[in-house]
Coordinates of C-alpha atoms in Angstrom, one line a residue:
X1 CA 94.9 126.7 106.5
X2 CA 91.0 126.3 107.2
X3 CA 91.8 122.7 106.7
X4 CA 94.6 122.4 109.2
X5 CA 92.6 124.1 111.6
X6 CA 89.7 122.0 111.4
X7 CA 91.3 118.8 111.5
X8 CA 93.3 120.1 114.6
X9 CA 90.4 121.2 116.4
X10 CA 88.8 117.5 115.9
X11 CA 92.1 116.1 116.9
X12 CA 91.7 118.4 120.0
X13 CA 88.3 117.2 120.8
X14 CA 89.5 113.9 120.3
X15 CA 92.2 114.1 122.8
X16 CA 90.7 115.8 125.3
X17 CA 88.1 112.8 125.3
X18 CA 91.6 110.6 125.7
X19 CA 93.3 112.5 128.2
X20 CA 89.5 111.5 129.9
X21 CA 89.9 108.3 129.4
X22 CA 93.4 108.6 131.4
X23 CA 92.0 110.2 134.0
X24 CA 89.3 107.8 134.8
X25 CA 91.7 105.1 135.2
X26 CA 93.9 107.1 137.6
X27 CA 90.6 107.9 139.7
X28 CA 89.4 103.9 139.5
X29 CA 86.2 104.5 137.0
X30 CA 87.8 102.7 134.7
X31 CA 89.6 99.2 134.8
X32 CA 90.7 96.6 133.2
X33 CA 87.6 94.6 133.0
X34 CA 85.4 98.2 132.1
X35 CA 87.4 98.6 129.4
X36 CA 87.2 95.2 127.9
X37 CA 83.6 95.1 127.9
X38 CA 83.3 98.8 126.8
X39 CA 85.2 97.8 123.7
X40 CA 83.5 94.5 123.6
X41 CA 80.6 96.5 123.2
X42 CA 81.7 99.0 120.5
X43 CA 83.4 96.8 118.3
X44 CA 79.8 94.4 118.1
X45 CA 77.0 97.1 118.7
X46 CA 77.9 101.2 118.0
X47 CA 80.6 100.5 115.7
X48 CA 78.6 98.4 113.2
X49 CA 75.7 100.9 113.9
X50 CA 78.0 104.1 112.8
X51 CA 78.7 101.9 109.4
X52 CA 75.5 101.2 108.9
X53 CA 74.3 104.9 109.5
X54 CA 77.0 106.0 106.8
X55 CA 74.6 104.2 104.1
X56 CA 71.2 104.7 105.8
X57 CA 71.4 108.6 106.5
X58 CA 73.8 109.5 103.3
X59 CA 71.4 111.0 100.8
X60 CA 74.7 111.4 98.4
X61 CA 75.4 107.8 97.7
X62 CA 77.9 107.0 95.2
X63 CA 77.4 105.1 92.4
X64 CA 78.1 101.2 92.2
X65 CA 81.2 101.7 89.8
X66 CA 83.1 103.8 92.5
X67 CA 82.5 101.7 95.6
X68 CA 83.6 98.7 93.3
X69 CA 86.9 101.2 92.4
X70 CA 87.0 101.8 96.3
X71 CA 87.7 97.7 97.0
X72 CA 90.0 97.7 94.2
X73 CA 92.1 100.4 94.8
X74 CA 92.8 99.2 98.5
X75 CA 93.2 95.9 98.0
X76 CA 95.9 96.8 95.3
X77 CA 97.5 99.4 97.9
X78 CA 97.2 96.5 100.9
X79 CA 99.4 93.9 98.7
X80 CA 101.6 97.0 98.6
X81 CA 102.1 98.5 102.0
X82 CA 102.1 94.5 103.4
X83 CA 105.4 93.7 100.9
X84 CA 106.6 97.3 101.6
X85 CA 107.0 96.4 105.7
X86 CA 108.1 92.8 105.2
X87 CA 111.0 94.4 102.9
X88 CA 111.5 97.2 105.2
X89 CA 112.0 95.3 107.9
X90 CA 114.0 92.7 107.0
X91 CA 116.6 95.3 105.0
X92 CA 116.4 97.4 108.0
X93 CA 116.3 95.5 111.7
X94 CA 118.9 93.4 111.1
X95 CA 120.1 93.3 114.7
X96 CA 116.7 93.2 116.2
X97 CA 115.1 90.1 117.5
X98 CA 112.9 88.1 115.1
X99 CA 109.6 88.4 117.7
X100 CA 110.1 92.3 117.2
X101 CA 110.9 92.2 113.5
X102 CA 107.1 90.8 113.5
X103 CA 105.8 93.4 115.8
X104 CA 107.7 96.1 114.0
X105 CA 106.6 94.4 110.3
X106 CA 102.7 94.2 111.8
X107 CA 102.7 97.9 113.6
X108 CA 103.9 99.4 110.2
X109 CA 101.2 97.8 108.2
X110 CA 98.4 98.2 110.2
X111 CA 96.3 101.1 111.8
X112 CA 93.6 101.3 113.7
X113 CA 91.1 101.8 110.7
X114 CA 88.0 100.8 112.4
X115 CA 88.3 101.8 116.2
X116 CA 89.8 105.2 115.5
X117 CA 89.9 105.3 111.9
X118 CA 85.7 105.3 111.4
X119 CA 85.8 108.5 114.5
X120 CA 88.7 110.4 112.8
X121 CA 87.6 109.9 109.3
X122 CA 83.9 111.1 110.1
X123 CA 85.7 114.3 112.3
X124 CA 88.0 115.2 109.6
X125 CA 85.5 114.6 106.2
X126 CA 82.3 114.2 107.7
X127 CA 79.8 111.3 108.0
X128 CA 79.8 110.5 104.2
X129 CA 83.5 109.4 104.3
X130 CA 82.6 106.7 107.0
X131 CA 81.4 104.8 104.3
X132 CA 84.3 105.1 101.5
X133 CA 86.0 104.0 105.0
X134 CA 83.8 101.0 105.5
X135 CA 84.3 99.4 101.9
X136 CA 88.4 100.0 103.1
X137 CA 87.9 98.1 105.6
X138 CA 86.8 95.0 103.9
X139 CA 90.6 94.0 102.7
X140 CA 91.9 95.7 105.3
X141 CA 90.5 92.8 107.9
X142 CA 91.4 90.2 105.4
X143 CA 94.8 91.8 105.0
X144 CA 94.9 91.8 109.2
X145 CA 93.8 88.6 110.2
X146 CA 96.1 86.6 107.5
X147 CA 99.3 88.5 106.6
X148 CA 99.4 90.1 110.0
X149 CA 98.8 87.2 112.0
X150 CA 101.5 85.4 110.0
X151 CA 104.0 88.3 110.8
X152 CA 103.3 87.7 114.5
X153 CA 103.2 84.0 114.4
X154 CA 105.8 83.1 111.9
X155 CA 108.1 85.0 114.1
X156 CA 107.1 84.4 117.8
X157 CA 109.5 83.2 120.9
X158 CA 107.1 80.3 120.8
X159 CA 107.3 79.2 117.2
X160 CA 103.4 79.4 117.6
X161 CA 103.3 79.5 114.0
X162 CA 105.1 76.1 113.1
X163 CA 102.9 74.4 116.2
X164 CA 99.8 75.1 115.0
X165 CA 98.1 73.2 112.1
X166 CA 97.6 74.5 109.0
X167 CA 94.0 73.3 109.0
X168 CA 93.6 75.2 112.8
X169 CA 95.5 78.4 111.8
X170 CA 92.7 78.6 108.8
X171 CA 89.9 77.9 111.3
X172 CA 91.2 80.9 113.5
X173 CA 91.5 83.0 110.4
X174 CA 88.0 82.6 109.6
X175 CA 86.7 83.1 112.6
X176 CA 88.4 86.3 113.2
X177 CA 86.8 87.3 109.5
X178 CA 83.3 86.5 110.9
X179 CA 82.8 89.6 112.9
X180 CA 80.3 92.0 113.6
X181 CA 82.3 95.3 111.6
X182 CA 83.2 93.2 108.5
X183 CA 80.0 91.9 108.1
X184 CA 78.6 95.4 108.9
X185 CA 81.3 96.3 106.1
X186 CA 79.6 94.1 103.6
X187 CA 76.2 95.5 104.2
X188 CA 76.7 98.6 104.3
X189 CA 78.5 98.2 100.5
X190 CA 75.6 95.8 99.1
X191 CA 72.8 98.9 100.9
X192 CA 75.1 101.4 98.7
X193 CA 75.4 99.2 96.0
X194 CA 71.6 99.3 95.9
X195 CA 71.0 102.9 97.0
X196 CA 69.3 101.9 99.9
X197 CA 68.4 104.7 102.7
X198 CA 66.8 104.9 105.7
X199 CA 65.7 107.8 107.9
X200 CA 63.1 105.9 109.6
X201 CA 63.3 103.2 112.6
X202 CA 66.1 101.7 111.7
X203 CA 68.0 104.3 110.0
X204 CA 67.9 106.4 113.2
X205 CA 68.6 103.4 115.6
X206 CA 71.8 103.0 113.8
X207 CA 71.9 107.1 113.5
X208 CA 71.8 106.8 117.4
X209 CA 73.8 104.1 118.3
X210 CA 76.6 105.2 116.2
X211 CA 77.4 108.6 117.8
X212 CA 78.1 106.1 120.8
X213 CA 81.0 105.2 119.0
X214 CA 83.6 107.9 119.2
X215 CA 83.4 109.1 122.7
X216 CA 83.4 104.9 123.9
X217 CA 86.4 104.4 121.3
X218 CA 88.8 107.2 122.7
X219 CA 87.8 106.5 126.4
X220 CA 88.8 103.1 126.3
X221 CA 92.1 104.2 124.1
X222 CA 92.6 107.0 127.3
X223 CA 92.4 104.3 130.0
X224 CA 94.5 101.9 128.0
X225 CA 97.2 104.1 127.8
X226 CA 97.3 105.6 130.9
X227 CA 98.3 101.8 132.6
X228 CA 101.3 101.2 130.1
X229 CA 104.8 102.3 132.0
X230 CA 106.1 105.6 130.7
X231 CA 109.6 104.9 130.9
X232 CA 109.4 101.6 128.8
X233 CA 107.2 103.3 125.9
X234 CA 109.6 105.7 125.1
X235 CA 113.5 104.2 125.5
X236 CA 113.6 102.4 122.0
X237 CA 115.0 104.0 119.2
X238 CA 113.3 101.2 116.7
X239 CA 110.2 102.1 117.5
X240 CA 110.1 105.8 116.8
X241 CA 111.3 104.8 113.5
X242 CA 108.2 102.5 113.0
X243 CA 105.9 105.3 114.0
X244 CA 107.6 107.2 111.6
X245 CA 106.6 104.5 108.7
X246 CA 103.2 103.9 110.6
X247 CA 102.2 107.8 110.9
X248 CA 103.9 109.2 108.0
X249 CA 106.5 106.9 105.5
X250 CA 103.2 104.4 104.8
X251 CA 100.5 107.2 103.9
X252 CA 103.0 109.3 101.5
X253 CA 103.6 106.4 100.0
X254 CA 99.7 105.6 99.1
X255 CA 99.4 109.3 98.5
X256 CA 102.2 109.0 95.8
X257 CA 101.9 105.6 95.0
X258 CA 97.8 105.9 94.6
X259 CA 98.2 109.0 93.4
X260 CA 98.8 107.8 90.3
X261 CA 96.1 105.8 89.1
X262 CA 93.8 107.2 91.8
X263 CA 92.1 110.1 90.0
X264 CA 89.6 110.6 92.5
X265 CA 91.0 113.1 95.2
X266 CA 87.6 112.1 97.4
X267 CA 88.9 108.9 97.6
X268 CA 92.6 109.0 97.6
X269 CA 91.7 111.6 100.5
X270 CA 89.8 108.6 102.6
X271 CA 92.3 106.3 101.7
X272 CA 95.6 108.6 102.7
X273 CA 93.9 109.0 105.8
X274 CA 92.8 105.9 107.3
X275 CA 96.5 104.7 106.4
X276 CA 97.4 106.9 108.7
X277 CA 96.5 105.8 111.8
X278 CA 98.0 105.1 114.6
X279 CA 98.4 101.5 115.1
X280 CA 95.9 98.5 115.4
X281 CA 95.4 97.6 119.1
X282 CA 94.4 94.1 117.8
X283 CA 98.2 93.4 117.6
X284 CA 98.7 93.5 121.2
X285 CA 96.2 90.3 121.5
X286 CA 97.8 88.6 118.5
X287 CA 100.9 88.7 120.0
X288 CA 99.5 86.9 123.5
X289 CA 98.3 84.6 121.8
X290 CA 101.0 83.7 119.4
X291 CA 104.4 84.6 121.2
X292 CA 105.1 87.4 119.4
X293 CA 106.8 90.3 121.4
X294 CA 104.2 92.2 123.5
X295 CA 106.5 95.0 124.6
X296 CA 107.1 95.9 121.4
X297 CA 104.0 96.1 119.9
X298 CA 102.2 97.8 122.9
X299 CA 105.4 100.5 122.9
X300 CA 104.5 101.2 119.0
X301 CA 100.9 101.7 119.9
X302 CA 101.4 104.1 122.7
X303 CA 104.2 105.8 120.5
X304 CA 101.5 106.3 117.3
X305 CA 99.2 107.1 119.5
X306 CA 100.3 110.3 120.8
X307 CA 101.8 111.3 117.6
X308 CA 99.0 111.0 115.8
X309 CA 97.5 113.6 117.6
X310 CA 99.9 116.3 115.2
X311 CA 100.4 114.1 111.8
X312 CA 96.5 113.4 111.1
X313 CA 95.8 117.2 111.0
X314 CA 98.8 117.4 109.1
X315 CA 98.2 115.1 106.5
X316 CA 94.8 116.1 105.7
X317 CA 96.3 119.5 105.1
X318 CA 98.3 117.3 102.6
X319 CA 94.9 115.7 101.1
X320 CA 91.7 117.2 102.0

């Protein structure tokens, strides 16, 4: 019960900040353009800081052999959930629209690991778990920007997918890959690889920067959802079932699933949890830019959104 009540007093906290967010965009402090630059900024500057402080201030490191267990185990459970929503999907939206089958395929595999995940994770399990988070993060983006981007592409309106060169779809690929919070990923696992701290310059720049990260990440999240319509978020049956999947069906099934060669609750813990998220807001842009169905995949995002708000506390009931 302590558990439950911790998680949903951070989950509290967390909304509040949200329902902030929401209300600067009805009073005009926040737009459009604010918000694109505020997230600009996170995703390049406090983000990476906050990943890097999980290394340079944790005086608990753990040893080489579990972060290399860490990778392992969620690139294992990545090959899973990405086959288990491809399968899903096609078994189960058979009357829906291939665009949306994508959306619906890419909003049941992915969360929002690093823009809410990193917050939640360090709310719920404290600073430590950021980093267990960060080495989850490194398949996770190669998982995103390749098997998600093909679930968007290969079935837009557009047939994006088939236009493109292979050669050009590659480039994209790896540029995506290149990004300020996977290569602040990276080294923050070769620092704990090393055991390398810091609670000097550099270890409190990051230290400072990174508490940035959470108020800037569910401001932005606020504002973004307080401009989507309300009636046309809620009026699809398909995609309360996907935030179903998304929120709950995906994490039980890595809690079961991981449970059994996992042996480390610590760490099935992290991973259960940043499965759990509410839904990557990267899909929205993925879907601009390769015809996939926008409606769908910004309804799914409000949808896990909100819900989140009640399964997260639950789950770590479940886990922590």
């Amino acid at each position: 019960m302590e558990v439950l009540q911790h998680a949903g007093l951070q989950m509290l906290i967390l909304f509040t900040i949200v329902l902030l967010g929401a209300i600067a965009r009805k009073i005009h402090l926040m737009n459009d353009d604010f918000d694109a630059l505020l997230s600009k900024l996170v995703m390049t500057v406090t983000l990476p800081g906050m990943i890097l402080d999980s290394v340079l201030s944790n005086t608990n490191l753990p040893d080489s052999h579990t972060i290399m267990m860490m990778l392992v185990y969620s690139t294992v459970l990545y090959v899973l959930v990405c086959l288990f929503a491809w399968i899903f999907v096609r078994l189960v939206y058979r009357g829906v629209p291939r665009p949306a089958q994508g959306a619906h395929a890419y909003l049941i595999s992915f969360g929002n690991t690093g823009f809410i995940g990193f917050a939640v994770l360090g709310a719920i399990m404290g600073n430590d778990a950021v980093l267990y988070g960060a080495v989850y993060n490194i398949p996770y983006n190669v998982f995103l920007f390749s098997v998600g981007m093909l679930f968007i592409a290969s079935t837009g309106s557009d047939g994006a997918a088939a236009k493109k060169p292979v050669k050009e779809q590659v480039k994209a690929i790896a540029k995506q890959l290149v990004s300020p919070c996977l290569i602040s990923c990276f080294v923050a696992m070769f620092l704990a690889l090393f055991g390398v701290t810091d609670s000097g310059y550099v270890g409190q720049t990051c230290n400072l920067l990174g508490q940035m990260t959470v108020p800037a990440a569910m401001l932005v999240i606020g504002s973004t959802l307080a401009k989507q319509p309300l009636k046309q978020m809620v009026n699809d049956g398909w995609s309360y079932l996907t935030s179903f999947m998304r929120l709950a069906g995906v994490p039980l099934l890595i809690f079961f699933v991981g449970g059994i060669f996992i042996h480390d609750p610590y760490i099935l813990a992290v991973i259960v949890i940043e499965s759990a998220m509410p839904a990557a807001s990267s899909g929205i842009m993925m879907c601009l830019a390769y015809g996939g169905d926008t409606m769908t995949m910004s309804r799914g995002t409000f949808i896990t959104t909100i819900f989140s708000l009640v399964t997260l506390p639950l789950l770590a009931l479940l886990v922590v």
